[in-house]
CSV table of C-alpha atoms and ligand atoms in Angstrom, one decimal:
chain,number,residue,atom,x,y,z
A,1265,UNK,CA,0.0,0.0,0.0
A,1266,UNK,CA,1.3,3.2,-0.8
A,1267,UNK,CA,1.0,6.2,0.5
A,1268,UNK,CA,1.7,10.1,-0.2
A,1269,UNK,CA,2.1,12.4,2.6
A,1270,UNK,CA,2.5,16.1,2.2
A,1271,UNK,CA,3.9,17.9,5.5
A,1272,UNK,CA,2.4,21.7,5.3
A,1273,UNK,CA,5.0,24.4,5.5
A,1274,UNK,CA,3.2,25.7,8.2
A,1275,UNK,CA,3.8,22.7,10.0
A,1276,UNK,CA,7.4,22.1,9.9
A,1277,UNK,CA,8.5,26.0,9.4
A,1278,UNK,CA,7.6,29.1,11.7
A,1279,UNK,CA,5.7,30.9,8.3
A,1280,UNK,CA,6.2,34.1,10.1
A,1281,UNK,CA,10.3,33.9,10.4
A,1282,UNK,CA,11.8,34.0,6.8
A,1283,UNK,CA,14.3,30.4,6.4
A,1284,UNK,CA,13.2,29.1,10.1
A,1285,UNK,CA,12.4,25.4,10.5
A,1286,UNK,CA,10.5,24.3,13.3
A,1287,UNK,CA,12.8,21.8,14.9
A,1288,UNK,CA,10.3,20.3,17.5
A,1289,UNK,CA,7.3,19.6,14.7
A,1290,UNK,CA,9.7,18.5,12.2
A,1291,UNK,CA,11.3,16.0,14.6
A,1292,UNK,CA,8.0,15.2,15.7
A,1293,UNK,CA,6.9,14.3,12.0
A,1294,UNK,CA,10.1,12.2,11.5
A,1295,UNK,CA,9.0,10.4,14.7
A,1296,UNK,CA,5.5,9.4,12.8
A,1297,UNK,CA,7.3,8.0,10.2
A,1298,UNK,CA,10.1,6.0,11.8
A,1299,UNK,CA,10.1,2.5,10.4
A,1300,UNK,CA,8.1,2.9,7.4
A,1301,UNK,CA,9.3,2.7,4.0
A,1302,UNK,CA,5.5,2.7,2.0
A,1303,UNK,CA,5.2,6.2,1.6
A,1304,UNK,CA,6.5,9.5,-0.5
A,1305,UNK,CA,6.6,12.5,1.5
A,1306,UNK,CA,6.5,16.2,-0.4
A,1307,UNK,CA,6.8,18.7,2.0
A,1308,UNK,CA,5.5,22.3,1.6
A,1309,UNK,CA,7.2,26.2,1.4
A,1310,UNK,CA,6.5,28.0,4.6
A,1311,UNK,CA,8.9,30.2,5.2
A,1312,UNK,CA,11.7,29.4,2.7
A,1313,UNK,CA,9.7,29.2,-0.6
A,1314,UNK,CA,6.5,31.4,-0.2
A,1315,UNK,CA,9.2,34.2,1.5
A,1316,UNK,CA,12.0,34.2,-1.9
A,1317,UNK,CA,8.3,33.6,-4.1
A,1318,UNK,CA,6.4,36.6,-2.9
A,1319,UNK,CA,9.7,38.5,-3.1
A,1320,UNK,CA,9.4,37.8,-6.8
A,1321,UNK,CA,6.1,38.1,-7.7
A,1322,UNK,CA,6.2,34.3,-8.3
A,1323,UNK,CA,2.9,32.1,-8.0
A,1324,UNK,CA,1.3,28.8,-9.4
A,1325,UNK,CA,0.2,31.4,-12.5
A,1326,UNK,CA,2.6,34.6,-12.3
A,1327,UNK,CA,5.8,33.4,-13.5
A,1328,UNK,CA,9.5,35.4,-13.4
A,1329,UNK,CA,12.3,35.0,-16.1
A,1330,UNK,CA,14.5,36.1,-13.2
A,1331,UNK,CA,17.1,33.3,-13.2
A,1332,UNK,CA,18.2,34.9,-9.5
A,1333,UNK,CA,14.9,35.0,-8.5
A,1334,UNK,CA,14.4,31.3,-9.7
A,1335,UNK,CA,17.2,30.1,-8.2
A,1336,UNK,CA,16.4,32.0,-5.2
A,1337,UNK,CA,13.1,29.7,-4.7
A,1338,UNK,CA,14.4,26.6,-5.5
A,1339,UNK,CA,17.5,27.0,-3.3
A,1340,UNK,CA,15.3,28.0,-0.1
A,1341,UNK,CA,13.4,24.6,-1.3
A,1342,UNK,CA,16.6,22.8,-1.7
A,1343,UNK,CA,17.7,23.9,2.0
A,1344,UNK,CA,14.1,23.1,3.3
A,1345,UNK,CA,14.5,19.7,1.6
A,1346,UNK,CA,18.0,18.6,3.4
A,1347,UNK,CA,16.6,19.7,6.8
A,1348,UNK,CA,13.5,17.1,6.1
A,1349,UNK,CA,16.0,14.7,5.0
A,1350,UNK,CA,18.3,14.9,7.4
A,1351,UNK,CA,15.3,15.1,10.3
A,1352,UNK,CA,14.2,11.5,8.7
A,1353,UNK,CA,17.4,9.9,8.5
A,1354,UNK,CA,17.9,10.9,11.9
A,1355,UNK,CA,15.4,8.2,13.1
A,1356,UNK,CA,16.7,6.0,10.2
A,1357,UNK,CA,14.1,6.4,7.6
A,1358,UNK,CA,15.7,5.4,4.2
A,1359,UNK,CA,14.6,9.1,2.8
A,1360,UNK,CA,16.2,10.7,-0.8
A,1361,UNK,CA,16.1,13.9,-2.1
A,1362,UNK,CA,13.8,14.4,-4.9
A,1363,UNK,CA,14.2,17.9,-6.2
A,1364,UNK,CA,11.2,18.5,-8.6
A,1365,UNK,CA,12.5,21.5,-10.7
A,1366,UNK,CA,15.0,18.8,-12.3
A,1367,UNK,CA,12.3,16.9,-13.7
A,1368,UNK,CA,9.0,18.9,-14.3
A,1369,UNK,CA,7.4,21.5,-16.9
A,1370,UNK,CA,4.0,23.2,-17.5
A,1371,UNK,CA,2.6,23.6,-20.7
A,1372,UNK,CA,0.6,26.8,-21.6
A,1373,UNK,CA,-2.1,25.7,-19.7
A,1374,UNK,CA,-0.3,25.1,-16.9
A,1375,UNK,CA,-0.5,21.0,-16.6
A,1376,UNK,CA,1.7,19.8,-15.1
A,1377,UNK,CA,3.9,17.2,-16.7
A,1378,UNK,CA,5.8,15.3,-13.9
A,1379,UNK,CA,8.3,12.1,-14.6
A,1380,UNK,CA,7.8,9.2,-12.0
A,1381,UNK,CA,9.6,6.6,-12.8
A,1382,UNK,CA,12.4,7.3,-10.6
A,1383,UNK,CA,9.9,8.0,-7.7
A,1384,UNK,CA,8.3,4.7,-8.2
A,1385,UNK,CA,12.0,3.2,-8.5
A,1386,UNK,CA,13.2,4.8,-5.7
A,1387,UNK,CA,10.0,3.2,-3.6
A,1388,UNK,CA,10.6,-0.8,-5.7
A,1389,UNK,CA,14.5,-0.2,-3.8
A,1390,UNK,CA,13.3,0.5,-0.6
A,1391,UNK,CA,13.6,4.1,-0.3
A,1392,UNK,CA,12.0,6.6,0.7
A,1393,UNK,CA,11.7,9.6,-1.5
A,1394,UNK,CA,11.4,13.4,0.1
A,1395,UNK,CA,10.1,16.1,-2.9
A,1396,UNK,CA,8.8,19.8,-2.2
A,1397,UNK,CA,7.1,22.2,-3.8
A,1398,UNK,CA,9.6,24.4,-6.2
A,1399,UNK,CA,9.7,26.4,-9.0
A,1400,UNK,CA,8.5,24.9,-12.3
A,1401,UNK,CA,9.5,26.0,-16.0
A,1402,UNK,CA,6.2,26.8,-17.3
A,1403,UNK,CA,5.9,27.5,-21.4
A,1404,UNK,CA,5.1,30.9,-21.9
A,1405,UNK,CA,5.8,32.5,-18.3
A,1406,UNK,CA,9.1,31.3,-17.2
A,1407,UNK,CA,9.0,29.6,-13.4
A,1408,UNK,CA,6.0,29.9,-11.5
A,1409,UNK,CA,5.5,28.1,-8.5
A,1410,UNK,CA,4.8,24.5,-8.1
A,1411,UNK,CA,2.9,23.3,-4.9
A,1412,UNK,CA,3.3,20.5,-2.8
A,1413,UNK,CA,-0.5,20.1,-2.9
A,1414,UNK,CA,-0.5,19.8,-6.7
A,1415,UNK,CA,2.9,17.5,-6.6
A,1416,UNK,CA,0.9,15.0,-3.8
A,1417,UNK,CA,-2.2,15.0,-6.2
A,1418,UNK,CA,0.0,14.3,-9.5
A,1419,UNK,CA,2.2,11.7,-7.9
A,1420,UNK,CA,-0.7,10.1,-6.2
A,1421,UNK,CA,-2.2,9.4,-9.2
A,1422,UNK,CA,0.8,8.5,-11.6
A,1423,UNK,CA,2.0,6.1,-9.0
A,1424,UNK,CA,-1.6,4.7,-8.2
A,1425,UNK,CA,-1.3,5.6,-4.5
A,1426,UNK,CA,-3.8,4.0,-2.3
A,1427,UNK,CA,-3.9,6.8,0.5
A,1428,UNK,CA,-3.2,11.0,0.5
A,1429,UNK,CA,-2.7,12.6,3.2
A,1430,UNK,CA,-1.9,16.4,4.1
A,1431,UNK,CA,-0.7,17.2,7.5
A,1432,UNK,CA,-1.8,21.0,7.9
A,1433,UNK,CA,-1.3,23.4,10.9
A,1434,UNK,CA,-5.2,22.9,11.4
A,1435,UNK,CA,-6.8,19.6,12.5
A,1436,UNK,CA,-8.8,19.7,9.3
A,1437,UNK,CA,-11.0,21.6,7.0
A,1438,UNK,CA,-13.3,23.7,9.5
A,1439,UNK,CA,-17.1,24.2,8.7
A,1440,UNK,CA,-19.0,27.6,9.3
A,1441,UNK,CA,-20.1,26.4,12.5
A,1442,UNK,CA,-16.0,26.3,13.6
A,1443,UNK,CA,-16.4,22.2,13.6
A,1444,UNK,CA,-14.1,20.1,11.2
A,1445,UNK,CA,-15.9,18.8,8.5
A,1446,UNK,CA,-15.4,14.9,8.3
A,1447,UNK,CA,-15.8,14.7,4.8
A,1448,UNK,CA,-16.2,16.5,1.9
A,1449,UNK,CA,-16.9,14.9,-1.6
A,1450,UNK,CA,-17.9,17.7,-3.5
A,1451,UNK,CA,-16.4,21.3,-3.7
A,1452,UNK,CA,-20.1,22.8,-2.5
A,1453,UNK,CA,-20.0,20.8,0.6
A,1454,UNK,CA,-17.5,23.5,1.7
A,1455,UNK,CA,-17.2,26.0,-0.5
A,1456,UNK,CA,-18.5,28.4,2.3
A,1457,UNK,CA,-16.5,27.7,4.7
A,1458,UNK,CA,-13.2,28.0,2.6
A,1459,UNK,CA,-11.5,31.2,2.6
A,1460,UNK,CA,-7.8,32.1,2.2
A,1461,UNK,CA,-4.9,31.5,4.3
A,1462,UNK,CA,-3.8,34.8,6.1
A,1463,UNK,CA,0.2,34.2,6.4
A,1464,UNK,CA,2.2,34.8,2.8
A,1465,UNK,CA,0.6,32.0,0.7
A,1466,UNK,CA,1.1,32.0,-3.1
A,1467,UNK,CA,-0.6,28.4,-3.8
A,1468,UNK,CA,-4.2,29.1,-2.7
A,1469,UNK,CA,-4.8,28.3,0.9
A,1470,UNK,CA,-7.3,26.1,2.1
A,1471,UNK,CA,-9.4,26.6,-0.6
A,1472,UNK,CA,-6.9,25.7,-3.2
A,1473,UNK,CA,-6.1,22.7,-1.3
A,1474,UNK,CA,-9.7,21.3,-1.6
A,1475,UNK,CA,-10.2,21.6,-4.7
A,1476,UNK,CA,-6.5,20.1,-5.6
A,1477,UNK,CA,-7.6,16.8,-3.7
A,1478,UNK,CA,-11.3,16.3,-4.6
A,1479,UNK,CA,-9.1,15.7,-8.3
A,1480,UNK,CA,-7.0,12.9,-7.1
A,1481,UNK,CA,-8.0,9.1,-8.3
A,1482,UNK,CA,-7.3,8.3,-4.6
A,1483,UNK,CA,-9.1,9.3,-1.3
A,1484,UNK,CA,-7.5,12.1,1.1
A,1485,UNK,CA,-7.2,13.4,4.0
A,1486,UNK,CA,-6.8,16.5,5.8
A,1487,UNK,CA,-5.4,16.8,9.0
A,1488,UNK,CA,-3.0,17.9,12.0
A,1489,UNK,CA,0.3,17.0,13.1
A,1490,UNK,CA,-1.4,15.6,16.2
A,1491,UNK,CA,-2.7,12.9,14.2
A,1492,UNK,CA,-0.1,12.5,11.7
A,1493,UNK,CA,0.7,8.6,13.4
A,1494,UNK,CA,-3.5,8.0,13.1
A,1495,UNK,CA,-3.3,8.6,9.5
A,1496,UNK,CA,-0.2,6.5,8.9
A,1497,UNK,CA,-1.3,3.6,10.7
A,1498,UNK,CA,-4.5,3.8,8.0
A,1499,UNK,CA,-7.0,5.4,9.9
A,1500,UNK,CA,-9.7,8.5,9.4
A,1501,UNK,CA,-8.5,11.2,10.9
A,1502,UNK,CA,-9.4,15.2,10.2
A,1503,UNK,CA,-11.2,15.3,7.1
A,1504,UNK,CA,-11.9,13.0,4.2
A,1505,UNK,CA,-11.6,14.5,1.0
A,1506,UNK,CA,-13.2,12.5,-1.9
B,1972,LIG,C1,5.0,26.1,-2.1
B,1972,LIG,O1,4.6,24.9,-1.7
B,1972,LIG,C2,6.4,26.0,-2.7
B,1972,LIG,C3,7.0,27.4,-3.0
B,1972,LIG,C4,6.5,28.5,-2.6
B,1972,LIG,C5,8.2,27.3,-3.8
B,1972,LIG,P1,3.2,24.7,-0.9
B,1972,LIG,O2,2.2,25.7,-1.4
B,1972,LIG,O3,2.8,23.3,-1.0
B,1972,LIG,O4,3.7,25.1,0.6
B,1972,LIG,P2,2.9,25.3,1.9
B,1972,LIG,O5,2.7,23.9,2.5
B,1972,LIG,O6,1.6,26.0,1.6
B,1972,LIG,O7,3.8,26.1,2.8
C-alpha cells in the first residue's frame, strides 16, 4: 500500500520567520514516520519558498524570467528539503532527495507534466523519496510556483497511490459552525466555509487545497500534526476528501 504524505509548511516552518524550521514539529513528523518505508513525503514552502516567491512576484500562474529569483526559490526549497531529510534519516528512515524542478514542466495551460519513474523506482528499492514544492518551467511565463498540494495530487495518481494525506497546521477543514468537517466529496459541501490562508501563501490556501484533492484518483485526508501517526497507521482522521 502506498501512500503520499504532504507535511504543510506551516507545520514544519515558523511561516512568520523567513528560512526558520521548526525543529520540534519536524522532529515530531520524522518520529510518525520512523520505520516505514511505504510512503512519499512532499513537503511544503512556509517560510523558505512562499518568503523568496512573494519577493518575486512568483505564483502557481505569475511566472519570473528572473534566473536569481528562480534560483532564489528553489535553493530555499533545496535547503528546506536537506533539513526534512536529514530530520528523517535521523530516526533512520531510508529518505532521498527528490528535487522537482530537475524533472518537471507546465505547458501553456499550466499541466503539469511530472516524470515518475524514478519516484516509483526509488519506492521498488526501498527508499523513501522526500520532494517539495519548487519552482517549475512553465511554457510561456518562465518559473512559476509549483505546490506541494499539486505535486501529492499528480504523484498520487501516476503512481496509483492507495492513500493521500496532508498534514496541515489545522486539525482539518473547519465548517462555518468552527467544527471540522469529516468529509467533503464535493467542492459545495464547503465552499463556504473556505476562505484564504492569512500568512504569505502564493498556492491558494485552504481553498486551493480542496479543490486540488477532490481531483486525485485516490481518497484524502486532511489533518493535524497531532494525528499524523492516526493517519499512517490507516486510519480516518481530520477530514476526508473524496
Ligand atoms: C510552495 O509549496 C512552494 C514554494 C513557494 C516554492 P506549498 O504551497 O505546498 O507550501 P505550503 O505547504 O503552503 O507552505
Amino acid at each position: 500500500m502506498t501512500t503520499v504524505l504532504k507535511l504543510g509548511g506551516s507545520v514544519i516552518t515558523d511561516k512568520t520567520d523567513p528560512e526558520t524550521v521548526d525543529e520540534t514539529n519536524l522532529g515530531r513528523a520524522a518520529d510518525a514516520l520512523a520505520g516505514r518505508t511505504d510512503v512519499v513525503v512532499v513537503h511544503g514552502g512556509g517560510s523558505f519558498g512562499h518568503h523568496h516567491a512573494d519577493r518575486h512576484g512568483v505564483s502557481t500562474t505569475a511566472g519570473t524570467r528572473d534566473p536569481e529569483g528562480v534560483r532564489a526559490i528553489h535553493g530555499a526549497m533545496k535547503r528546506l528539503d536537506a533539513a526534512v531529510v536529514d530530520a528523517l534519516a535521523d530516526v533512520d528512515v531510508p529518505a532521498l532527495p527528490v528535487h522537482p524542478m530537475s524533472a518537471a514542466h507546465r505547458g501553456t495551460d499550466g499541466s503539469l507534466s511530472l516524470p515518475t519513474g524514478q519516484v516509483r523506482a526509488m519506492l521498488e528499492e526501498g527508499f523513501v523519496p522526500v520532494l517539495h514544492g519548487d519552482g517549475v518551467v512553465h511554457a510561456g511565463e518562465g518559473v512559476t510556483v509549483l505546490s506541494g498540494d499539486e505535486l501529492v495530487v499528480a504523484l498520487a495518481d501516476a503512481l496509483g497511490a492507495d492513500r493521500v494525506g496532508v498534514c496541515s497546521a489545522v486539525e482539518g477543514v473547519y465548517g462555518d459552525d468552527g467544527a471540522v468537517i469529516d468529509r467533503i466529496e464535493t467542492f459545495d459541501d464547503a465552499a463556504g466555509a473556505l476562505g484564504g490562508s492569512d500568512a504569505t501563501d502564493v498556492s491558494g490556501g485552504m481553498a486551493g487545497k480542496v479543490q486540488r484533492l477532490l481531483g486525485s484518483a485516490a481518497p484524502a485526508w486532511v489533518f493535524g500534526l497531532d494525528d499524523l501517526g492516526a493517519f499512517l497507521d490507516g486510519g480516518d482522521p481530520g477530514t476526508r476528501v473524496g
